[in-house]
CSV table of C-alpha atoms in Angstrom, one decimal:
chain,number,residue,atom,x,y,z
A,7,MET,CA,-139.0,40.8,-137.8
A,8,GLU,CA,-141.7,40.9,-140.4
A,9,TYR,CA,-141.2,44.0,-142.6
A,10,LYS,CA,-144.2,45.8,-144.1
A,11,SER,CA,-144.3,46.9,-147.7
A,12,ILE,CA,-146.4,49.4,-149.6
A,13,ALA,CA,-146.5,49.3,-153.4
A,14,LEU,CA,-147.4,52.5,-155.2
A,15,ASP,CA,-147.8,52.1,-159.0
A,16,GLY,CA,-149.0,54.4,-161.7
A,17,PRO,CA,-148.1,56.2,-165.0
A,18,SER,CA,-145.5,58.9,-165.4
A,19,GLY,CA,-146.4,62.3,-163.8
A,20,ALA,CA,-149.1,60.9,-161.5
A,21,GLY,CA,-147.2,62.2,-158.4
A,22,LYS,CA,-145.9,58.8,-157.3
A,23,SER,CA,-142.5,60.0,-156.2
A,24,THR,CA,-143.6,63.0,-154.3
A,25,LEU,CA,-146.5,61.2,-152.6
A,26,ALA,CA,-144.5,58.0,-151.9
A,27,LYS,CA,-141.8,60.1,-150.3
A,28,ARG,CA,-144.2,62.0,-148.1
A,29,LEU,CA,-146.0,58.8,-147.2
A,30,ALA,CA,-142.7,57.1,-146.2
A,31,GLU,CA,-141.8,60.1,-144.0
A,32,GLU,CA,-145.2,60.0,-142.3
A,33,LEU,CA,-144.8,56.2,-141.6
A,34,GLY,CA,-141.1,56.2,-140.9
A,35,PHE,CA,-140.6,53.7,-143.8
A,36,LEU,CA,-137.8,53.6,-146.3
A,37,TYR,CA,-138.7,55.3,-149.6
A,38,VAL,CA,-137.6,53.4,-152.8
A,39,ASP,CA,-138.0,55.1,-156.1
A,40,THR,CA,-137.5,52.3,-158.6
A,41,GLY,CA,-137.9,54.6,-161.6
A,42,ALA,CA,-134.7,56.3,-160.6
A,43,ILE,CA,-132.9,52.9,-160.9
A,44,TYR,CA,-134.1,52.6,-164.6
A,45,ARG,CA,-133.2,56.2,-165.2
A,46,THR,CA,-129.7,55.4,-164.1
A,47,ALA,CA,-129.5,52.5,-166.5
A,48,GLY,CA,-130.9,54.9,-169.2
A,49,LEU,CA,-128.1,57.4,-168.4
A,50,TYR,CA,-125.6,54.6,-168.8
A,51,ALA,CA,-127.1,53.8,-172.2
A,52,GLN,CA,-126.9,57.4,-173.3
A,53,ARG,CA,-123.3,57.7,-172.2
A,54,LYS,CA,-122.4,54.6,-174.2
A,55,GLY,CA,-124.0,56.2,-177.3
A,56,ILE,CA,-126.9,53.9,-177.4
A,57,ALA,CA,-130.1,55.4,-178.8
A,58,PRO,CA,-133.4,54.8,-177.1
A,59,SER,CA,-134.5,52.8,-180.1
A,60,GLU,CA,-131.5,50.5,-179.5
A,61,ALA,CA,-132.1,49.8,-175.8
A,62,GLN,CA,-131.8,46.1,-176.3
A,63,LYS,CA,-128.0,46.7,-176.7
A,64,ILE,CA,-127.9,47.7,-173.0
A,65,ALA,CA,-128.3,44.0,-172.2
A,66,GLU,CA,-124.8,43.5,-173.6
A,67,PHE,CA,-123.4,45.8,-170.9
A,68,LEU,CA,-125.2,44.3,-167.9
A,69,PRO,CA,-122.1,42.4,-166.6
A,70,VAL,CA,-120.3,45.7,-166.1
A,71,LEU,CA,-123.3,47.9,-165.2
A,72,HIS,CA,-122.7,49.0,-161.6
A,73,ILE,CA,-125.7,50.8,-160.1
A,74,THR,CA,-126.1,51.3,-156.3
A,75,LEU,CA,-128.5,53.5,-154.2
A,76,SER,CA,-128.3,54.9,-150.7
A,77,HIS,CA,-130.3,57.1,-148.4
A,78,GLY,CA,-128.2,59.9,-147.0
A,79,ASP,CA,-128.6,62.3,-144.1
A,80,ASP,CA,-130.8,64.5,-146.3
A,81,HIS,CA,-133.3,61.5,-146.5
A,82,ARG,CA,-133.1,61.6,-150.3
A,83,GLN,CA,-132.5,58.5,-152.3
A,84,HIS,CA,-129.2,58.9,-154.1
A,85,MET,CA,-128.3,57.0,-157.2
A,86,TYR,CA,-124.8,56.0,-158.1
A,87,LEU,CA,-123.5,54.9,-161.5
A,88,ASP,CA,-120.0,53.5,-161.3
A,89,GLY,CA,-119.5,55.3,-158.0
A,90,GLU,CA,-120.7,58.7,-159.3
A,91,ASP,CA,-123.7,60.4,-157.7
A,92,VAL,CA,-126.1,60.9,-160.7
A,93,SER,CA,-129.2,61.7,-158.7
A,94,ASP,CA,-129.7,65.1,-160.4
A,95,LEU,CA,-128.4,64.1,-163.9
A,96,ILE,CA,-131.1,61.3,-164.2
A,97,ARG,CA,-133.9,63.9,-163.8
A,98,ARG,CA,-133.1,65.6,-167.1
A,99,HIS,CA,-136.1,65.4,-169.4
A,100,GLU,CA,-134.3,63.5,-172.2
A,101,ILE,CA,-133.4,60.7,-169.8
A,102,SER,CA,-137.1,59.9,-169.6
A,103,GLN,CA,-137.0,58.4,-173.1
A,104,TYR,CA,-134.1,56.2,-172.2
A,105,ALA,CA,-135.7,55.1,-169.0
A,106,ALA,CA,-138.8,54.0,-170.9
A,107,ALA,CA,-136.8,52.1,-173.5
A,108,VAL,CA,-134.4,50.5,-171.1
A,109,SER,CA,-137.2,49.4,-168.7
A,110,ALA,CA,-138.9,47.5,-171.6
A,111,VAL,CA,-135.9,45.2,-171.9
A,112,PRO,CA,-136.6,41.9,-170.0
A,113,ALA,CA,-132.9,41.3,-169.3
A,114,VAL,CA,-132.6,44.7,-167.6
A,115,ARG,CA,-135.7,44.2,-165.5
A,116,ALA,CA,-134.5,40.8,-164.4
A,117,PHE,CA,-131.1,42.2,-163.6
A,118,LEU,CA,-132.5,44.9,-161.3
A,119,LEU,CA,-135.4,42.9,-159.8
A,120,GLU,CA,-133.5,41.2,-156.9
A,121,GLN,CA,-131.9,44.5,-156.0
A,122,GLN,CA,-135.4,46.0,-155.5
A,123,ARG,CA,-136.7,43.0,-153.6
A,124,ALA,CA,-133.8,42.9,-151.3
A,125,LEU,CA,-134.7,46.4,-150.0
A,126,ALA,CA,-138.1,45.2,-149.0
A,127,GLN,CA,-136.7,42.1,-147.3
A,128,ASN,CA,-134.6,44.3,-145.0
A,129,HIS,CA,-136.7,47.4,-144.4
A,130,HIS,CA,-140.3,48.7,-144.0
A,131,VAL,CA,-140.7,50.2,-147.5
A,132,VAL,CA,-142.8,52.5,-149.6
A,133,MET,CA,-141.8,51.5,-153.1
A,134,ASP,CA,-143.1,53.3,-156.2
A,135,GLY,CA,-142.8,52.3,-159.9
A,136,ARG,CA,-144.9,50.7,-162.6
A,137,ASP,CA,-144.9,47.0,-161.7
A,138,ILE,CA,-144.4,47.0,-158.0
A,139,GLY,CA,-147.7,45.5,-157.0
A,140,THR,CA,-147.8,43.1,-159.9
A,141,VAL,CA,-144.2,41.9,-160.3
A,142,VAL,CA,-141.7,43.3,-157.8
A,143,LEU,CA,-143.7,42.9,-154.6
A,144,PRO,CA,-146.8,40.9,-155.6
A,145,HIS,CA,-147.4,40.2,-151.9
A,146,ALA,CA,-147.1,43.8,-150.7
A,147,ASP,CA,-149.2,44.6,-147.6
A,148,VAL,CA,-150.8,47.6,-149.3
A,149,LYS,CA,-151.1,48.2,-153.0
A,150,ILE,CA,-152.2,51.6,-154.5
A,151,PHE,CA,-152.5,52.5,-158.1
A,152,LEU,CA,-152.2,56.3,-158.5
A,153,THR,CA,-153.3,58.0,-161.7
A,154,ALA,CA,-154.5,61.3,-163.3
A,155,SER,CA,-155.4,62.6,-166.7
A,156,PRO,CA,-152.5,62.9,-169.2
A,157,GLU,CA,-153.1,66.7,-169.3
A,158,ALA,CA,-152.9,67.1,-165.5
A,159,ARG,CA,-149.8,64.9,-165.4
A,160,ALA,CA,-148.1,66.8,-168.2
A,161,ARG,CA,-148.8,70.2,-166.4
A,162,ARG,CA,-147.3,68.9,-163.2
A,163,ARG,CA,-144.2,67.5,-164.9
A,164,PHE,CA,-143.8,70.7,-167.0
A,165,ASP,CA,-143.9,72.9,-163.8
A,166,GLU,CA,-141.4,70.6,-162.1
A,167,LEU,CA,-139.0,70.8,-165.0
A,168,ARG,CA,-139.3,74.5,-165.3
A,169,GLU,CA,-138.6,74.9,-161.6
A,170,ARG,CA,-135.4,72.9,-162.2
A,171,GLY,CA,-134.4,75.4,-164.9
A,172,GLN,CA,-135.0,73.0,-167.9
A,173,ASP,CA,-136.2,74.7,-171.1
A,174,VAL,CA,-139.1,72.6,-172.3
A,175,SER,CA,-142.6,73.3,-173.6
A,176,TYR,CA,-145.9,71.9,-172.2
A,177,GLU,CA,-146.7,70.4,-175.6
A,178,THR,CA,-143.4,68.5,-175.7
A,179,VAL,CA,-144.0,67.2,-172.2
A,180,LEU,CA,-147.6,66.1,-173.0
A,181,ARG,CA,-146.4,64.3,-176.1
A,182,ASP,CA,-143.7,62.5,-174.2
A,183,ILE,CA,-146.2,61.6,-171.4
A,184,LEU,CA,-148.5,60.0,-173.9
A,185,ALA,CA,-145.6,58.2,-175.6
A,186,ARG,CA,-144.4,56.9,-172.2
A,187,ASP,CA,-147.9,55.7,-171.4
A,188,GLU,CA,-148.0,53.7,-174.7
A,189,ALA,CA,-144.6,52.2,-174.1
A,190,ASP,CA,-145.3,51.3,-170.5
A,191,THR,CA,-148.8,49.7,-171.0
A,192,THR,CA,-147.9,47.7,-174.2
A,193,ARG,CA,-144.5,46.3,-173.4
A,194,ALA,CA,-144.4,42.6,-173.4
A,195,ASP,CA,-142.5,42.2,-170.0
A,196,ALA,CA,-144.2,43.5,-166.9
A,197,PRO,CA,-146.5,46.1,-168.5
A,198,LEU,CA,-148.0,49.0,-166.4
A,199,LYS,CA,-151.4,47.9,-165.1
A,200,GLN,CA,-153.4,48.1,-161.9
A,201,ALA,CA,-153.0,45.0,-159.6
A,202,ASP,CA,-156.3,43.3,-158.9
A,203,ASP,CA,-156.1,44.0,-155.2
A,204,ALA,CA,-154.8,47.6,-155.6
A,205,VAL,CA,-156.8,50.7,-154.5
A,206,LEU,CA,-157.3,53.2,-157.3
A,207,ILE,CA,-156.7,56.9,-156.4
A,208,ASP,CA,-157.2,59.5,-159.1
A,209,THR,CA,-155.5,62.8,-158.4
A,210,THR,CA,-156.7,64.8,-161.4
A,211,GLU,CA,-158.9,67.1,-159.4
A,212,ILE,CA,-157.2,67.0,-156.0
A,213,ASN,CA,-154.0,68.6,-154.7
A,214,LEU,CA,-151.0,66.7,-153.1
A,215,ASP,CA,-152.2,67.2,-149.5
A,216,ALA,CA,-155.6,65.7,-150.3
A,217,ALA,CA,-154.0,62.9,-152.2
A,218,LEU,CA,-151.7,62.2,-149.3
A,219,ALA,CA,-154.7,62.1,-146.9
A,220,ARG,CA,-156.3,59.4,-149.1
A,221,LEU,CA,-153.1,57.4,-149.2
A,222,MET,CA,-152.8,57.6,-145.4
A,223,GLN,CA,-156.5,56.5,-145.0
A,224,THR,CA,-155.9,53.5,-147.3
A,225,VAL,CA,-152.8,52.5,-145.4
A,226,ARG,CA,-154.6,52.7,-142.0
A,227,GLU,CA,-157.4,50.6,-143.3
A,228,ARG,CA,-155.1,47.9,-144.8
A,229,LEU,CA,-152.3,47.7,-142.3
A,230,PRO,CA,-152.9,46.3,-138.8
C-alpha cells in the first residue's frame, strides 16, 4: 500500500498544530506533531539542568534519551519521556526556549529524523513542523507553508497560554515568538524555510475555519 503524506510547515504560532490536527481528522489520516518531539527533548534537557544556551550538551545524553509517542483513544498525540506521559508538561511556555535550542543541534535532529520518517512509511500522515517539506518528507504528496504576522501569532499563543492558566504577558510572548523565528530561520542545520513546491497560506486575516477550508482545497487539488 502506498501511503500519502501531507507536510505542513511554518513558524511558531501560525496555527500549524490546530489546523494539522483538524485536517487529519477530516481526511482520516494520522496527525504527527514533530514540534512535540523536540519539546520533549527540551524537557529532558531542562530536567538535566542544561540551560537553553548549552543545548549542545544534550547530544551527550542521546544514547539514553528515550522518547516515544502514541495516539490514544482520545485521538491526541501523547508524548512519553522515559515512560512518563509529558504531553501537558511540554506545553509550558518556558519549554519553548528549550525546544528551539535543542532543535538547532544537528545530532538531535539526526537522532529523531528516522522516528518521524517511520511514521510516514506506515501511515497516511499529516505531519507539521519546521522542516517537514524540506528535510523530513521532501517527497511529501502535498506541501503547505503556513504563516501569519508575528503580532497575530503572538496574540493567538498568548490566548492559548492564558486559557491553560499560564501567567504570561503578550509582550513576553511576542518577544519569544520573534526570538524563535530568528533561531529557526538562521540555524545551520535544516532552517525553517518554505519548500520550493509548497503552497503558501497566510492566516493573518482569516480565522481557523477559513484557513482549514484553504487547506482542504489545496489537498483536493494535489491529491488524486
